[in-house]
Coordinates of C-alpha atoms in Angstrom, one line a residue:
M12 CA -13.1 -60.5 32.0
D13 CA -9.9 -58.3 32.6
F14 CA -9.7 -55.6 30.0
P15 CA -7.1 -53.5 31.4
L16 CA -4.9 -56.6 30.8
L17 CA -6.5 -57.2 26.7
L18 CA -5.8 -53.2 26.8
I19 CA -2.1 -54.1 27.5
A20 CA -2.4 -57.3 25.5
L21 CA -2.8 -55.1 22.4
V22 CA -0.3 -52.9 22.7
L23 CA 2.2 -55.1 23.2
G24 CA 1.1 -57.1 19.9
I25 CA 0.9 -53.9 17.8
I26 CA 4.6 -53.2 19.0
E27 CA 5.3 -56.9 18.5
G28 CA 3.7 -56.7 14.9
L29 CA 5.5 -53.3 14.2
T30 CA 9.2 -53.8 15.7
E31 CA 10.1 -57.2 14.6
F32 CA 11.2 -56.6 10.9
L33 CA 12.6 -53.4 11.5
P34 CA 16.2 -52.9 12.7
V35 CA 15.3 -51.2 16.0
S36 CA 14.8 -54.4 18.2
S37 CA 11.4 -55.8 18.6
T38 CA 12.4 -57.9 21.9
G39 CA 14.1 -54.4 23.4
H40 CA 10.9 -52.4 22.6
L41 CA 9.1 -55.4 24.8
I42 CA 10.8 -55.5 28.1
I43 CA 11.1 -52.4 28.2
V44 CA 7.2 -51.1 27.6
G45 CA 6.3 -54.3 29.4
D46 CA 8.2 -53.8 32.5
L47 CA 6.3 -49.9 32.3
L48 CA 3.4 -51.5 32.0
G49 CA 4.2 -54.2 35.3
Y50 CA 3.6 -56.8 33.0
T51 CA 6.6 -59.4 33.7
D52 CA 4.8 -61.9 35.3
D53 CA 5.3 -65.9 33.8
T54 CA 2.4 -65.0 32.1
S55 CA 3.8 -62.4 30.0
K56 CA 6.7 -64.9 29.1
V57 CA 4.5 -67.6 27.1
F58 CA 2.5 -64.3 25.8
K59 CA 5.4 -62.7 24.2
I60 CA 6.0 -66.5 22.9
V61 CA 2.6 -66.2 21.5
I62 CA 2.8 -62.7 19.4
Q63 CA 6.7 -63.3 18.6
L64 CA 4.5 -66.7 16.6
A65 CA 2.4 -64.8 15.2
A66 CA 4.9 -61.6 13.9
I67 CA 6.4 -64.8 12.4
L68 CA 3.4 -66.6 10.3
A69 CA 2.1 -62.7 9.2
V70 CA 5.9 -62.5 7.1
C71 CA 5.5 -66.2 6.1
W72 CA 1.8 -65.3 4.7
D73 CA 3.6 -62.1 3.1
Y74 CA 5.6 -64.2 1.0
R75 CA 3.9 -67.3 0.9
D76 CA 4.2 -67.6 -2.9
K77 CA 8.1 -67.1 -3.0
L78 CA 7.5 -70.0 0.2
A79 CA 5.4 -72.2 -2.0
A80 CA 7.2 -72.2 -5.3
V81 CA 10.6 -73.5 -3.0
A82 CA 8.9 -76.2 -1.2
A83 CA 7.4 -77.2 -4.4
G84 CA 10.8 -77.1 -6.2
L85 CA 12.5 -78.7 -3.4
P86 CA 12.2 -82.3 -5.3
A87 CA 13.3 -81.5 -8.7
E88 CA 14.6 -77.6 -8.7
R89 CA 18.3 -76.6 -8.0
S90 CA 17.6 -73.3 -7.0
A91 CA 14.9 -74.1 -5.1
R92 CA 17.2 -76.4 -3.1
R93 CA 20.3 -74.1 -3.1
F94 CA 17.7 -71.4 -1.6
V95 CA 16.9 -73.2 1.8
G96 CA 20.7 -74.3 1.8
L97 CA 21.2 -70.9 2.1
L98 CA 18.6 -70.5 5.1
F99 CA 19.8 -73.3 6.5
V100 CA 23.7 -72.0 6.7
G101 CA 22.5 -68.4 7.5
F102 CA 20.6 -69.8 10.3
L103 CA 23.6 -72.4 12.0
P104 CA 25.2 -69.7 14.0
A105 CA 22.3 -68.4 15.6
A106 CA 21.3 -72.3 16.7
V107 CA 24.6 -73.5 18.0
L108 CA 25.0 -70.3 20.2
G109 CA 21.5 -70.0 21.3
L110 CA 21.7 -73.2 22.3
M111 CA 24.7 -72.2 24.5
F112 CA 24.2 -69.4 25.9
H113 CA 20.3 -68.7 25.8
S114 CA 20.3 -68.8 29.8
T115 CA 22.9 -67.2 30.1
I116 CA 22.1 -64.0 28.3
K117 CA 18.1 -64.5 29.5
G118 CA 19.4 -63.8 33.0
L119 CA 20.9 -61.4 33.3
L120 CA 20.8 -59.3 30.1
F121 CA 16.7 -59.1 30.1
N122 CA 16.3 -55.5 31.3
P123 CA 15.3 -52.2 30.1
I124 CA 18.5 -50.4 30.9
T125 CA 20.6 -53.3 29.0
V126 CA 18.0 -52.7 26.5
A127 CA 18.5 -49.2 26.2
S128 CA 22.3 -49.7 26.2
A129 CA 22.2 -51.9 23.1
L130 CA 19.7 -49.7 21.4
V131 CA 22.3 -46.8 21.6
V132 CA 25.1 -48.5 20.7
G133 CA 22.9 -49.7 17.6
G134 CA 22.4 -46.9 16.2
L135 CA 25.8 -45.7 16.4
V136 CA 26.4 -48.7 14.4
I137 CA 23.8 -48.4 11.9
L138 CA 25.0 -44.5 11.3
Y139 CA 29.0 -45.7 10.9
V140 CA 27.4 -48.9 8.6
E141 CA 25.4 -45.6 6.5
K142 CA 28.6 -43.4 6.3
R143 CA 30.4 -46.5 4.7
A144 CA 30.9 -46.3 1.1
Y145 CA 27.9 -48.3 -0.7
H146 CA 29.0 -50.6 -3.3
P147 CA 26.7 -53.9 -3.3
R148 CA 27.5 -56.4 -5.4
L149 CA 24.2 -58.6 -4.3
N150 CA 20.9 -57.4 -6.3
A151 CA 19.0 -60.5 -5.4
V152 CA 18.6 -63.5 -2.2
D153 CA 19.1 -65.7 -4.9
E154 CA 22.9 -64.1 -5.6
L155 CA 23.9 -65.0 -2.5
R156 CA 26.8 -68.2 -1.9
W157 CA 26.7 -69.4 1.0
T158 CA 29.4 -67.3 2.5
D159 CA 27.8 -64.6 2.3
A160 CA 24.8 -66.4 4.0
L161 CA 27.2 -67.5 7.1
K162 CA 28.9 -64.1 7.2
V163 CA 24.8 -62.8 7.8
G164 CA 24.0 -65.6 10.0
F165 CA 26.6 -64.6 11.9
A166 CA 25.8 -60.8 12.4
Q167 CA 22.2 -62.3 13.4
A168 CA 23.8 -64.3 16.6
L169 CA 24.6 -60.9 17.8
A170 CA 21.0 -60.2 18.3
M171 CA 21.0 -63.1 21.1
I172 CA 21.6 -59.5 23.4
P173 CA 18.2 -57.7 23.3
G174 CA 18.0 -54.4 22.0
T175 CA 20.6 -55.3 19.8
S176 CA 17.5 -56.4 16.7
R177 CA 17.9 -59.5 14.7
S178 CA 16.5 -57.2 11.7
G179 CA 19.2 -54.9 12.3
A180 CA 22.3 -57.2 12.8
T181 CA 21.2 -59.3 9.6
I182 CA 20.4 -56.1 7.3
M183 CA 23.6 -54.3 8.2
G184 CA 25.9 -57.4 8.5
G185 CA 24.3 -57.6 4.8
L186 CA 25.2 -54.2 3.7
I187 CA 28.8 -55.1 5.2
F188 CA 29.0 -58.3 3.1
G189 CA 27.6 -56.3 -0.3
L190 CA 24.1 -57.2 -0.3
S191 CA 21.9 -54.2 -1.5
R192 CA 19.2 -52.8 1.0
K193 CA 16.6 -54.5 -0.3
T194 CA 18.6 -58.2 -1.0
A195 CA 19.5 -57.6 2.7
A196 CA 16.1 -56.8 4.0
E197 CA 14.6 -59.7 2.2
F198 CA 17.0 -62.2 3.3
S199 CA 16.7 -60.8 6.9
F200 CA 13.0 -61.6 7.0
F201 CA 13.8 -65.4 5.2
L202 CA 16.4 -66.0 7.9
A203 CA 14.0 -64.9 10.4
I204 CA 11.5 -67.3 8.9
P205 CA 13.6 -70.8 10.8
T206 CA 15.5 -68.9 13.5
M207 CA 12.4 -67.8 14.8
F208 CA 10.4 -70.6 14.4
A209 CA 13.0 -72.2 15.9
A210 CA 13.1 -69.5 19.0
T211 CA 9.5 -69.9 19.4
A212 CA 9.4 -73.3 19.4
Y213 CA 12.2 -73.6 22.0
D214 CA 10.6 -71.1 24.6
L215 CA 7.5 -72.5 24.8
Y216 CA 9.0 -76.3 25.4
K217 CA 11.0 -74.7 28.1
N218 CA 7.8 -72.9 29.1
W219 CA 5.1 -75.3 28.6
A220 CA 4.1 -75.3 32.3
L221 CA 2.5 -71.8 32.3
L222 CA -0.2 -72.1 29.8
R223 CA -3.2 -71.2 30.8
L224 CA -7.1 -71.6 29.4
E225 CA -7.9 -69.1 31.2
D226 CA -4.8 -66.7 29.1
L227 CA -6.8 -67.4 25.9
P228 CA -8.1 -64.4 25.5
V229 CA -5.6 -62.3 26.3
F230 CA -2.9 -64.1 23.8
A231 CA -5.9 -64.2 21.3
V232 CA -5.8 -60.5 21.0
G233 CA -1.6 -60.1 20.8
F234 CA -2.0 -62.5 17.9
I235 CA -4.6 -60.6 16.0
A236 CA -2.6 -57.0 16.8
S237 CA 0.6 -58.9 16.1
F238 CA -0.1 -60.1 12.8
V239 CA -1.8 -57.7 11.4
A240 CA 0.9 -55.2 12.7
A241 CA 3.3 -57.5 10.7
M242 CA 1.8 -57.7 7.4
W243 CA 1.4 -53.9 7.9
A244 CA 4.8 -53.4 9.2
V245 CA 7.0 -56.0 5.8
K246 CA 5.1 -54.1 3.0
G247 CA 5.7 -50.5 4.4
F248 CA 9.7 -51.4 5.1
I249 CA 9.9 -52.2 2.1
R250 CA 8.9 -49.5 0.2
F251 CA 10.4 -47.1 2.4
I252 CA 14.2 -48.5 2.2
S253 CA 13.7 -49.1 -1.5
N254 CA 14.5 -45.0 -1.3
H255 CA 16.1 -44.3 1.8
T256 CA 18.4 -45.1 4.0
F257 CA 18.4 -47.0 7.7
I258 CA 19.7 -43.7 9.1
A259 CA 16.3 -42.2 10.6
F260 CA 16.5 -45.7 12.3
A261 CA 19.7 -45.4 13.6
W262 CA 18.3 -41.5 15.3
Y263 CA 15.2 -43.1 17.0
R264 CA 17.0 -45.9 17.9
I265 CA 19.0 -43.2 19.9
A266 CA 17.0 -41.1 21.3
F267 CA 14.4 -43.9 21.9
G268 CA 17.7 -45.3 24.3
L269 CA 18.8 -42.2 25.7
F270 CA 15.8 -41.4 26.8
V271 CA 14.9 -44.8 29.2
L272 CA 18.8 -43.9 30.3
A273 CA 17.8 -40.7 31.4
T274 CA 14.3 -42.1 32.9
W275 CA 16.7 -44.6 34.9
Q276 CA 20.1 -41.9 35.8
F277 CA 17.2 -39.5 37.1
G278 CA 14.8 -42.0 39.0
W279 CA 11.5 -40.3 37.0
V280 CA 10.8 -44.4 36.3
A281 CA 12.0 -47.2 38.5
W282 CA 13.2 -49.6 35.8
S283 CA 14.1 -53.3 36.8
E284 CA 17.8 -53.6 36.7
P285 CA 20.6 -56.3 36.1

């Protein structure tokens, strides 16, 4: 058994779980740390799919009561059908644009330098949004209209650029379009379910030939680490934003992005380049 590889799986699993639902870009962190640890081969592609699946299953578990109530109410309750409709509308922009540009974006932008640049830009955007006058008009996910969901869906589509952050794009978009902080975060979590399941299924289909039985221990370690870390992160995030802004995440993004760019500029780390 390759213990160094298991340790890498543990580290990347924890990073995925902690960052997937925070506005800091889990994909960006995985690209940077994976590159730093030298875990960039074909197996790493499937591994990242597996730990992403674990993170989305964790949020499904955290919100199992809400999801179960919606599923049970679909045949007869208008509110349940409306909720599913909102998620479908919000999911559409990323689904359509993802199918159109997925391969191009992965081929050109999935590298540490692009990620670091996007982290800095995204941090500046968060600072800008937080300095605007904040007058939320929607204080619960059930209050959203289909036009609100569509706007947030287009914001989510920006996260196809690695380093942008899916949750960051949807939450900031939500704030701009009138959602309260808690509502924007929760809708981001719910919208992640169809979006990430679809992206995971598509990536798994594209990389099916890379699956190998001998990689199962590595995948298992990463899956468990990601699941546990994501459960903890989602609960902690909701508590945090109840009394705080997103400015701390903005400064973290900017500092981390500038640090990576500095190591590249001065040749301290031999990052993979565009």
